Amino acid sequence: MERYDVLLINPPSRINEAFEHLGLGYLAACLREKGITVKILNMPTWTVPQALQQVKNFSSEILGISIPFQDSADLAFDFITALKSEGLDTHITIGGIYPTFCYEEIMHMFPAIDSVVLGEGEHTFVELAKTVLHGRDWRKIRGIAYRENDKIVTNEPRPLIKDLDSLPFPARDSLPEVLKRLGFATMLSSRGCYGRCSFCSVIPFYSKFGPKYRLRSSENVMEEIDVLYNEYGVRNIEFNDANFVGGKGHGFHRAREIAEEILKRNLDLRLSIQCRPDDVDEELFAILKRAGLSKVFLGVESGSQTMLDRFKKDITVEENIKALEILGRLDFIVIMGFITFDDRITIREFRENMAFIKKATRTMPISKLKFNLASKLIPLAGTEVEQYMKKTQKYRGNSLGYAYNLDDVRLQMLYNAFDKFGNFSRNVKRIFNVKVGNDRDWMKR
């Protein structure tokens, strides 16, 4: 049996691919700076019994489990419960956006969890690990919640890390294997977003503890790109930032600096980013294109102005179309974030969405545009949408199994039909191992 001070686990979930978990990579790097031994177990595609058997090959004093996806959290909790039922004698702590907002509910339902890291984990988890390893009382650490008898105790919050450049680059334990399987590495050049979208959990997660948007410097980003390029042979990078560009002003300037530096160093890269439509500037994106940008996830969300206003997107339908036109002219692959249905959608708004989709597919080649027409607003934990639905009693169930109906019965029936067909289509593709278009195209030279 291998011995480590800490096991960091990306637990079983419902995703069909095991990507690098950058959050755990950052934690591992920070722990190793303090001389703490760490093993990362990346097991999202495993079954609970398979994951349980794997963990038995290791021993540790503390086990940190990330729960990145709320809709798969039940599998993570089944895994944690099974660990304790097997007699595992170690401190189990969890973290992530979802646990930060729902820690009380979670800890009441799952007594196997000893503590929850609230907000950013790098400093809090390192202190927790050091304290547990030295046998000291960990219950006073800032930034955690824990159970004391039948009561949930919430300690003083820990502020966000002021300077993201001060963090070590994430540990890349699983990168060689991921590169063989997927062909790309992931990076985070910022945290948060400057927007205020009512359905987004990223913004309230960071604004709960400090500024809702922070950027790494272009110099620091390029240092990490150099490591990936020269030490790991990476040629394709997917930026996982909620918003890579970061708005006019400093954000635009930083994005341009990164692109110009890539060109100056003559790096053979293909890049993928996420951004808002009002961040799409033709001059900036032309430079990014020359630097290797080929895929853009664009948060359009709706083709109805009243829905955009309801979502607090602070953008117009015309700006959405303009962004698509620019990206089409520059020949990008575009993954369009789109919410066709929400609880308050009207027939008029639905028609506006369909008219927008029709216009979008004429704006750029359909082979370059990907979107989900059967999408429905998700009331994620911590969001304004979740709070609204609970207040109006539309929200049914709990954070592990929630549901709501559309106000218009006709549109509810239409959504059910869309969803049923979408599930059928996905199952057929899965059975015949059909890859969704554009998944690999962005990496082509």
mmCIF file of N, CA and C in Angstrom, residues 160-261:
data_model
loop_
_atom_site.group_PDB
_atom_site.id
_atom_site.type_symbol
_atom_site.label_atom_id
_atom_site.label_comp_id
_atom_site.label_asym_id
_atom_site.label_seq_id
_atom_site.Cartn_x
_atom_site.Cartn_y
_atom_site.Cartn_z
ATOM 1 N N LEU A 160 -10.251 36.073 -0.806
ATOM 2 C CA LEU A 160 -9.654 35.541 -2.019
ATOM 3 C C LEU A 160 -8.160 35.887 -2.097
ATOM 4 N N ILE A 161 -7.446 35.110 -2.876
ATOM 5 C CA ILE A 161 -6.031 35.366 -3.112
ATOM 6 C C ILE A 161 -5.900 36.633 -3.946
ATOM 7 N N LYS A 162 -5.198 37.629 -3.436
ATOM 8 C CA LYS A 162 -5.114 38.921 -4.123
ATOM 9 C C LYS A 162 -4.371 38.834 -5.452
ATOM 10 N N ASP A 163 -3.254 38.159 -5.448
ATOM 11 C CA ASP A 163 -2.390 38.117 -6.621
ATOM 12 C C ASP A 163 -2.322 36.695 -7.152
ATOM 13 N N LEU A 164 -3.023 36.410 -8.256
ATOM 14 C CA LEU A 164 -3.012 35.061 -8.820
ATOM 15 C C LEU A 164 -1.632 34.665 -9.325
ATOM 16 N N ASP A 165 -0.795 35.637 -9.660
ATOM 17 C CA ASP A 165 0.570 35.334 -10.104
ATOM 18 C C ASP A 165 1.407 34.717 -8.980
ATOM 19 N N SER A 166 0.978 34.903 -7.737
ATOM 20 C CA SER A 166 1.738 34.372 -6.610
ATOM 21 C C SER A 166 1.565 32.863 -6.454
ATOM 22 N N LEU A 167 0.561 32.290 -7.115
ATOM 23 C CA LEU A 167 0.325 30.852 -7.009
ATOM 24 C C LEU A 167 1.318 30.080 -7.870
ATOM 25 N N PRO A 168 1.733 28.905 -7.424
ATOM 26 C CA PRO A 168 2.559 28.054 -8.295
ATOM 27 C C PRO A 168 1.710 27.546 -9.455
ATOM 28 N N PHE A 169 2.341 27.177 -10.550
ATOM 29 C CA PHE A 169 1.591 26.570 -11.646
ATOM 30 C C PHE A 169 1.026 25.232 -11.166
ATOM 31 N N PRO A 170 -0.139 24.841 -11.678
ATOM 32 C CA PRO A 170 -0.754 23.592 -11.204
ATOM 33 C C PRO A 170 0.103 22.372 -11.503
ATOM 34 N N ALA A 171 0.071 21.406 -10.584
ATOM 35 C CA ALA A 171 0.755 20.137 -10.824
ATOM 36 C C ALA A 171 0.100 19.451 -12.020
ATOM 37 N N ARG A 172 0.918 18.857 -12.868
ATOM 38 C CA ARG A 172 0.413 18.261 -14.114
ATOM 39 C C ARG A 172 0.573 16.737 -14.106
ATOM 40 N N ASP A 173 0.219 16.118 -12.993
ATOM 41 C CA ASP A 173 0.415 14.679 -12.831
ATOM 42 C C ASP A 173 -0.260 13.861 -13.932
ATOM 43 N N SER A 174 -1.473 14.254 -14.315
ATOM 44 C CA SER A 174 -2.229 13.458 -15.281
ATOM 45 C C SER A 174 -2.087 13.954 -16.716
ATOM 46 N N LEU A 175 -1.311 15.031 -16.933
ATOM 47 C CA LEU A 175 -1.240 15.622 -18.265
ATOM 48 C C LEU A 175 -0.691 14.675 -19.334
ATOM 49 N N PRO A 176 0.405 13.949 -19.104
ATOM 50 C CA PRO A 176 0.910 13.071 -20.169
ATOM 51 C C PRO A 176 -0.150 12.091 -20.675
ATOM 52 N N GLU A 177 -0.908 11.515 -19.757
ATOM 53 C CA GLU A 177 -1.947 10.557 -20.153
ATOM 54 C C GLU A 177 -3.090 11.263 -20.864
ATOM 55 N N VAL A 178 -3.472 12.466 -20.375
ATOM 56 C CA VAL A 178 -4.542 13.246 -20.995
ATOM 57 C C VAL A 178 -4.165 13.666 -22.408
ATOM 58 N N LEU A 179 -2.917 14.065 -22.599
ATOM 59 C CA LEU A 179 -2.457 14.462 -23.929
ATOM 60 C C LEU A 179 -2.559 13.310 -24.929
ATOM 61 N N LYS A 180 -2.218 12.116 -24.485
ATOM 62 C CA LYS A 180 -2.322 10.953 -25.375
ATOM 63 C C LYS A 180 -3.770 10.705 -25.777
ATOM 64 N N ARG A 181 -4.670 10.919 -24.849
ATOM 65 C CA ARG A 181 -6.081 10.596 -25.086
ATOM 66 C C ARG A 181 -6.851 11.721 -25.765
ATOM 67 N N LEU A 182 -6.591 12.968 -25.340
ATOM 68 C CA LEU A 182 -7.387 14.094 -25.820
ATOM 69 C C LEU A 182 -6.639 15.030 -26.758
ATOM 70 N N GLY A 183 -5.324 15.126 -26.577
ATOM 71 C CA GLY A 183 -4.537 15.957 -27.474
ATOM 72 C C GLY A 183 -4.404 17.406 -27.057
ATOM 73 N N PHE A 184 -4.933 17.793 -25.897
ATOM 74 C CA PHE A 184 -4.797 19.186 -25.459
ATOM 75 C C PHE A 184 -4.646 19.280 -23.949
ATOM 76 N N ALA A 185 -4.055 20.402 -23.517
ATOM 77 C CA ALA A 185 -3.940 20.731 -22.097
ATOM 78 C C ALA A 185 -4.916 21.859 -21.780
ATOM 79 N N THR A 186 -5.205 22.039 -20.500
ATOM 80 C CA THR A 186 -6.089 23.125 -20.076
ATOM 81 C C THR A 186 -5.317 24.118 -19.220
ATOM 82 N N MET A 187 -5.784 25.367 -19.216
ATOM 83 C CA MET A 187 -5.171 26.424 -18.418
ATOM 84 C C MET A 187 -6.251 27.338 -17.863
ATOM 85 N N LEU A 188 -5.906 28.034 -16.790
ATOM 86 C CA LEU A 188 -6.750 29.095 -16.226
ATOM 87 C C LEU A 188 -5.925 30.373 -16.185
ATOM 88 N N SER A 189 -6.319 31.376 -16.939
ATOM 89 C CA SER A 189 -5.580 32.640 -16.926
ATOM 90 C C SER A 189 -6.286 33.697 -16.094
ATOM 91 N N SER A 190 -7.462 33.359 -15.574
ATOM 92 C CA SER A 190 -8.222 34.294 -14.733
ATOM 93 C C SER A 190 -9.188 33.499 -13.873
ATOM 94 N N ARG A 191 -9.806 34.175 -12.934
ATOM 95 C CA ARG A 191 -10.846 33.547 -12.121
ATOM 96 C C ARG A 191 -12.040 34.492 -12.031
ATOM 97 N N GLY A 192 -13.235 33.942 -12.275
ATOM 98 C CA GLY A 192 -14.450 34.737 -12.172
ATOM 99 C C GLY A 192 -14.856 35.366 -13.486
ATOM 100 N N CYS A 193 -15.688 36.405 -13.392
ATOM 101 C CA CYS A 193 -16.201 37.106 -14.567
ATOM 102 C C CYS A 193 -16.709 38.468 -14.122
ATOM 103 N N TYR A 194 -16.648 39.453 -15.022
ATOM 104 C CA TYR A 194 -17.110 40.794 -14.662
ATOM 105 C C TYR A 194 -18.616 40.971 -14.850
ATOM 106 N N GLY A 195 -19.295 39.966 -15.434
ATOM 107 C CA GLY A 195 -20.736 40.065 -15.683
ATOM 108 C C GLY A 195 -21.561 39.891 -14.413
ATOM 109 N N ARG A 196 -22.884 39.835 -14.614
ATOM 110 C CA ARG A 196 -23.779 39.642 -13.468
ATOM 111 C C ARG A 196 -24.955 38.729 -13.838
ATOM 112 N N CYS A 197 -24.716 37.761 -14.706
ATOM 113 C CA CYS A 197 -25.774 36.879 -15.197
ATOM 114 C C CYS A 197 -26.467 36.160 -14.037
ATOM 115 N N SER A 198 -27.790 36.168 -14.052
ATOM 116 C CA SER A 198 -28.579 35.641 -12.939
ATOM 117 C C SER A 198 -28.498 34.127 -12.803
ATOM 118 N N PHE A 199 -28.092 33.428 -13.871
ATOM 119 C CA PHE A 199 -28.058 31.961 -13.862
ATOM 120 C C PHE A 199 -26.673 31.408 -13.561
ATOM 121 N N CYS A 200 -25.665 32.272 -13.442
ATOM 122 C CA CYS A 200 -24.276 31.838 -13.322
ATOM 123 C C CYS A 200 -23.854 31.724 -11.857
ATOM 124 N N SER A 201 -23.234 30.591 -11.497
ATOM 125 C CA SER A 201 -22.785 30.391 -10.119
ATOM 126 C C SER A 201 -21.348 30.850 -9.901
ATOM 127 N N VAL A 202 -20.613 31.090 -10.999
ATOM 128 C CA VAL A 202 -19.208 31.519 -10.883
ATOM 129 C C VAL A 202 -19.106 32.884 -10.212
ATOM 130 N N ILE A 203 -19.957 33.815 -10.641
ATOM 131 C CA ILE A 203 -19.897 35.193 -10.128
ATOM 132 C C ILE A 203 -20.197 35.261 -8.633
ATOM 133 N N PRO A 204 -21.309 34.688 -8.146
ATOM 134 C CA PRO A 204 -21.553 34.737 -6.697
ATOM 135 C C PRO A 204 -20.523 33.958 -5.880
ATOM 136 N N PHE A 205 -19.915 32.926 -6.484
ATOM 137 C CA PHE A 205 -18.905 32.145 -5.769
ATOM 138 C C PHE A 205 -17.719 33.020 -5.381
ATOM 139 N N TYR A 206 -17.242 33.838 -6.329
ATOM 140 C CA TYR A 206 -16.096 34.683 -6.031
ATOM 141 C C TYR A 206 -16.499 35.954 -5.292
ATOM 142 N N SER A 207 -17.604 36.575 -5.677
ATOM 143 C CA SER A 207 -17.997 37.834 -5.040
ATOM 144 C C SER A 207 -18.383 37.632 -3.582
ATOM 145 N N LYS A 208 -18.644 36.403 -3.178
ATOM 146 C CA LYS A 208 -18.955 36.089 -1.782
ATOM 147 C C LYS A 208 -17.742 36.325 -0.878
ATOM 148 N N PHE A 209 -16.545 36.246 -1.474
ATOM 149 C CA PHE A 209 -15.319 36.340 -0.677
ATOM 150 C C PHE A 209 -14.391 37.474 -1.104
ATOM 151 N N GLY A 210 -14.749 38.204 -2.157
ATOM 152 C CA GLY A 210 -13.872 39.281 -2.627
ATOM 153 C C GLY A 210 -14.253 39.716 -4.030
ATOM 154 N N PRO A 211 -13.286 40.214 -4.807
ATOM 155 C CA PRO A 211 -13.580 40.675 -6.170
ATOM 156 C C PRO A 211 -14.058 39.520 -7.052
ATOM 157 N N LYS A 212 -15.054 39.802 -7.880
ATOM 158 C CA LYS A 212 -15.642 38.722 -8.689
ATOM 159 C C LYS A 212 -14.824 38.383 -9.925
ATOM 160 N N TYR A 213 -13.797 39.176 -10.217
ATOM 161 C CA TYR A 213 -12.981 38.892 -11.401
ATOM 162 C C TYR A 213 -11.544 39.307 -11.168
ATOM 163 N N ARG A 214 -10.617 38.372 -11.362
ATOM 164 C CA ARG A 214 -9.186 38.639 -11.229
ATOM 165 C C ARG A 214 -8.441 38.014 -12.399
ATOM 166 N N LEU A 215 -7.405 38.714 -12.856
ATOM 167 C CA LEU A 215 -6.631 38.276 -14.013
ATOM 168 C C LEU A 215 -5.181 37.986 -13.628
ATOM 169 N N ARG A 216 -4.638 36.937 -14.183
ATOM 170 C CA ARG A 216 -3.195 36.752 -14.111
ATOM 171 C C ARG A 216 -2.550 37.686 -15.129
ATOM 172 N N SER A 217 -1.323 38.068 -14.901
ATOM 173 C CA SER A 217 -0.630 38.932 -15.855
ATOM 174 C C SER A 217 -0.291 38.142 -17.117
ATOM 175 N N SER A 218 -0.133 38.854 -18.218
ATOM 176 C CA SER A 218 0.229 38.188 -19.471
ATOM 177 C C SER A 218 1.587 37.499 -19.342
ATOM 178 N N GLU A 219 2.510 38.111 -18.583
ATOM 179 C CA GLU A 219 3.836 37.512 -18.393
ATOM 180 C C GLU A 219 3.730 36.162 -17.670
ATOM 181 N N ASN A 220 2.890 36.106 -16.644
ATOM 182 C CA ASN A 220 2.720 34.877 -15.872
ATOM 183 C C ASN A 220 2.058 33.795 -16.717
ATOM 184 N N VAL A 221 1.070 34.190 -17.522
ATOM 185 C CA VAL A 221 0.403 33.241 -18.418
ATOM 186 C C VAL A 221 1.399 32.659 -19.417
ATOM 187 N N MET A 222 2.240 33.521 -19.976
ATOM 188 C CA MET A 222 3.220 33.059 -20.967
ATOM 189 C C MET A 222 4.261 32.133 -20.339
ATOM 190 N N GLU A 223 4.615 32.366 -19.089
ATOM 191 C CA GLU A 223 5.546 31.470 -18.400
ATOM 192 C C GLU A 223 4.976 30.054 -18.339
ATOM 193 N N GLU A 224 3.683 29.950 -18.018
ATOM 194 C CA GLU A 224 3.072 28.623 -17.939
ATOM 195 C C GLU A 224 2.948 27.992 -19.330
ATOM 196 N N ILE A 225 2.619 28.806 -20.336
ATOM 197 C CA ILE A 225 2.559 28.292 -21.702
ATOM 198 C C ILE A 225 3.918 27.737 -22.117
ATOM 199 N N ASP A 226 4.988 28.436 -21.746
ATOM 200 C CA ASP A 226 6.339 27.962 -22.065
ATOM 201 C C ASP A 226 6.608 26.591 -21.438
ATOM 202 N N VAL A 227 6.190 26.420 -20.187
ATOM 203 C CA VAL A 227 6.381 25.132 -19.511
ATOM 204 C C VAL A 227 5.625 24.030 -20.253
ATOM 205 N N LEU A 228 4.368 24.301 -20.575
ATOM 206 C CA LEU A 228 3.559 23.303 -21.274
ATOM 207 C C LEU A 228 4.150 22.979 -22.647
ATOM 208 N N TYR A 229 4.598 24.010 -23.345
ATOM 209 C CA TYR A 229 5.092 23.859 -24.714
ATOM 210 C C TYR A 229 6.430 23.118 -24.752
ATOM 211 N N ASN A 230 7.337 23.515 -23.884
ATOM 212 C CA ASN A 230 8.704 23.001 -23.954
ATOM 213 C C ASN A 230 8.938 21.749 -23.109
ATOM 214 N N GLU A 231 8.250 21.636 -21.965
ATOM 215 C CA GLU A 231 8.486 20.482 -21.092
ATOM 216 C C GLU A 231 7.524 19.329 -21.355
ATOM 217 N N TYR A 232 6.310 19.632 -21.824
ATOM 218 C CA TYR A 232 5.314 18.584 -22.049
ATOM 219 C C TYR A 232 4.968 18.394 -23.529
ATOM 220 N N GLY A 233 5.484 19.252 -24.393
ATOM 221 C CA GLY A 233 5.183 19.122 -25.810
ATOM 222 C C GLY A 233 3.767 19.488 -26.185
ATOM 223 N N VAL A 234 3.139 20.329 -25.396
ATOM 224 C CA VAL A 234 1.753 20.739 -25.653
ATOM 225 C C VAL A 234 1.692 21.667 -26.864
ATOM 226 N N ARG A 235 0.744 21.406 -27.754
ATOM 227 C CA ARG A 235 0.528 22.274 -28.913
ATOM 228 C C ARG A 235 -0.919 22.777 -28.984
ATOM 229 N N ASN A 236 -1.773 22.262 -28.125
ATOM 230 C CA ASN A 236 -3.181 22.677 -28.100
ATOM 231 C C ASN A 236 -3.578 22.987 -26.665
ATOM 232 N N ILE A 237 -4.133 24.180 -26.432
ATOM 233 C CA ILE A 237 -4.483 24.619 -25.084
ATOM 234 C C ILE A 237 -5.926 25.109 -25.055
ATOM 235 N N GLU A 238 -6.682 24.583 -24.129
ATOM 236 C CA GLU A 238 -8.052 25.045 -23.904
ATOM 237 C C GLU A 238 -8.080 25.858 -22.609
ATOM 238 N N PHE A 239 -8.382 27.150 -22.722
ATOM 239 C CA PHE A 239 -8.485 27.999 -21.541
ATOM 240 C C PHE A 239 -9.855 27.790 -20.904
ATOM 241 N N ASN A 240 -9.846 27.425 -19.628
ATOM 242 C CA ASN A 240 -11.094 27.158 -18.914
ATOM 243 C C ASN A 240 -11.666 28.396 -18.224
ATOM 244 N N ASP A 241 -11.097 29.566 -18.481
ATOM 245 C CA ASP A 241 -11.621 30.801 -17.891
ATOM 246 C C ASP A 241 -13.099 30.964 -18.242
ATOM 247 N N ALA A 242 -13.898 31.405 -17.276
ATOM 248 C CA ALA A 242 -15.291 31.744 -17.569
ATOM 249 C C ALA A 242 -15.353 32.886 -18.572
ATOM 250 N N ASN A 243 -14.332 33.761 -18.542
ATOM 251 C CA ASN A 243 -14.244 34.875 -19.495
ATOM 252 C C ASN A 243 -12.771 35.189 -19.735
ATOM 253 N N PHE A 244 -12.251 34.748 -20.868
ATOM 254 C CA PHE A 244 -10.824 34.929 -21.151
ATOM 255 C C PHE A 244 -10.469 36.377 -21.449
ATOM 256 N N VAL A 245 -11.310 37.072 -22.226
ATOM 257 C CA VAL A 245 -10.965 38.428 -22.660
ATOM 258 C C VAL A 245 -11.058 39.411 -21.500
ATOM 259 N N GLY A 246 -12.180 39.412 -20.808
ATOM 260 C CA GLY A 246 -12.279 40.232 -19.599
ATOM 261 C C GLY A 246 -12.686 41.667 -19.795
ATOM 262 N N GLY A 247 -13.310 41.989 -20.925
ATOM 263 C CA GLY A 247 -13.851 43.336 -21.104
ATOM 264 C C GLY A 247 -12.856 44.319 -21.684
ATOM 265 N N LYS A 248 -13.408 45.435 -22.113
ATOM 266 C CA LYS A 248 -12.579 46.491 -22.706
ATOM 267 C C LYS A 248 -11.651 47.093 -21.654
ATOM 268 N N GLY A 249 -10.534 47.624 -22.103
ATOM 269 C CA GLY A 249 -9.558 48.181 -21.172
ATOM 270 C C GLY A 249 -8.474 47.170 -20.890
ATOM 271 N N HIS A 250 -8.246 46.906 -19.590
ATOM 272 C CA HIS A 250 -7.154 46.021 -19.189
ATOM 273 C C HIS A 250 -7.309 44.619 -19.760
ATOM 274 N N GLY A 251 -8.547 44.098 -19.791
ATOM 275 C CA GLY A 251 -8.781 42.755 -20.308
ATOM 276 C C GLY A 251 -8.382 42.629 -21.770
ATOM 277 N N PHE A 252 -8.833 43.589 -22.616
ATOM 278 C CA PHE A 252 -8.457 43.600 -24.026
ATOM 279 C C PHE A 252 -6.938 43.681 -24.177
ATOM 280 N N HIS A 253 -6.323 44.574 -23.403
ATOM 281 C CA HIS A 253 -4.876 44.793 -23.489
ATOM 282 C C HIS A 253 -4.119 43.514 -23.148
ATOM 283 N N ARG A 254 -4.552 42.826 -22.091
ATOM 284 C CA ARG A 254 -3.877 41.593 -21.677
ATOM 285 C C ARG A 254 -4.020 40.503 -22.740
ATOM 286 N N ALA A 255 -5.242 40.346 -23.290
ATOM 287 C CA ALA A 255 -5.476 39.335 -24.324
ATOM 288 C C ALA A 255 -4.583 39.594 -25.535
ATOM 289 N N ARG A 256 -4.457 40.866 -25.899
ATOM 290 C CA ARG A 256 -3.610 41.231 -27.038
ATOM 291 C C ARG A 256 -2.140 40.948 -26.720
ATOM 292 N N GLU A 257 -1.705 41.251 -25.512
ATOM 293 C CA GLU A 257 -0.314 40.981 -25.123
ATOM 294 C C GLU A 257 0.010 39.492 -25.241
ATOM 295 N N ILE A 258 -0.921 38.648 -24.783
ATOM 296 C CA ILE A 258 -0.699 37.201 -24.862
ATOM 297 C C ILE A 258 -0.573 36.765 -26.316
ATOM 298 N N ALA A 259 -1.499 37.249 -27.169
ATOM 299 C CA ALA A 259 -1.456 36.894 -28.589
ATOM 300 C C ALA A 259 -0.158 37.357 -29.242
ATOM 301 N N GLU A 260 0.232 38.594 -28.973
ATOM 302 C CA GLU A 260 1.448 39.138 -29.595
ATOM 303 C C GLU A 260 2.692 38.391 -29.131
ATOM 304 N N GLU A 261 2.713 37.972 -27.874
ATOM 305 C CA GLU A 261 3.875 37.248 -27.362
ATOM 306 C C GLU A 261 3.960 35.854 -27.973
#
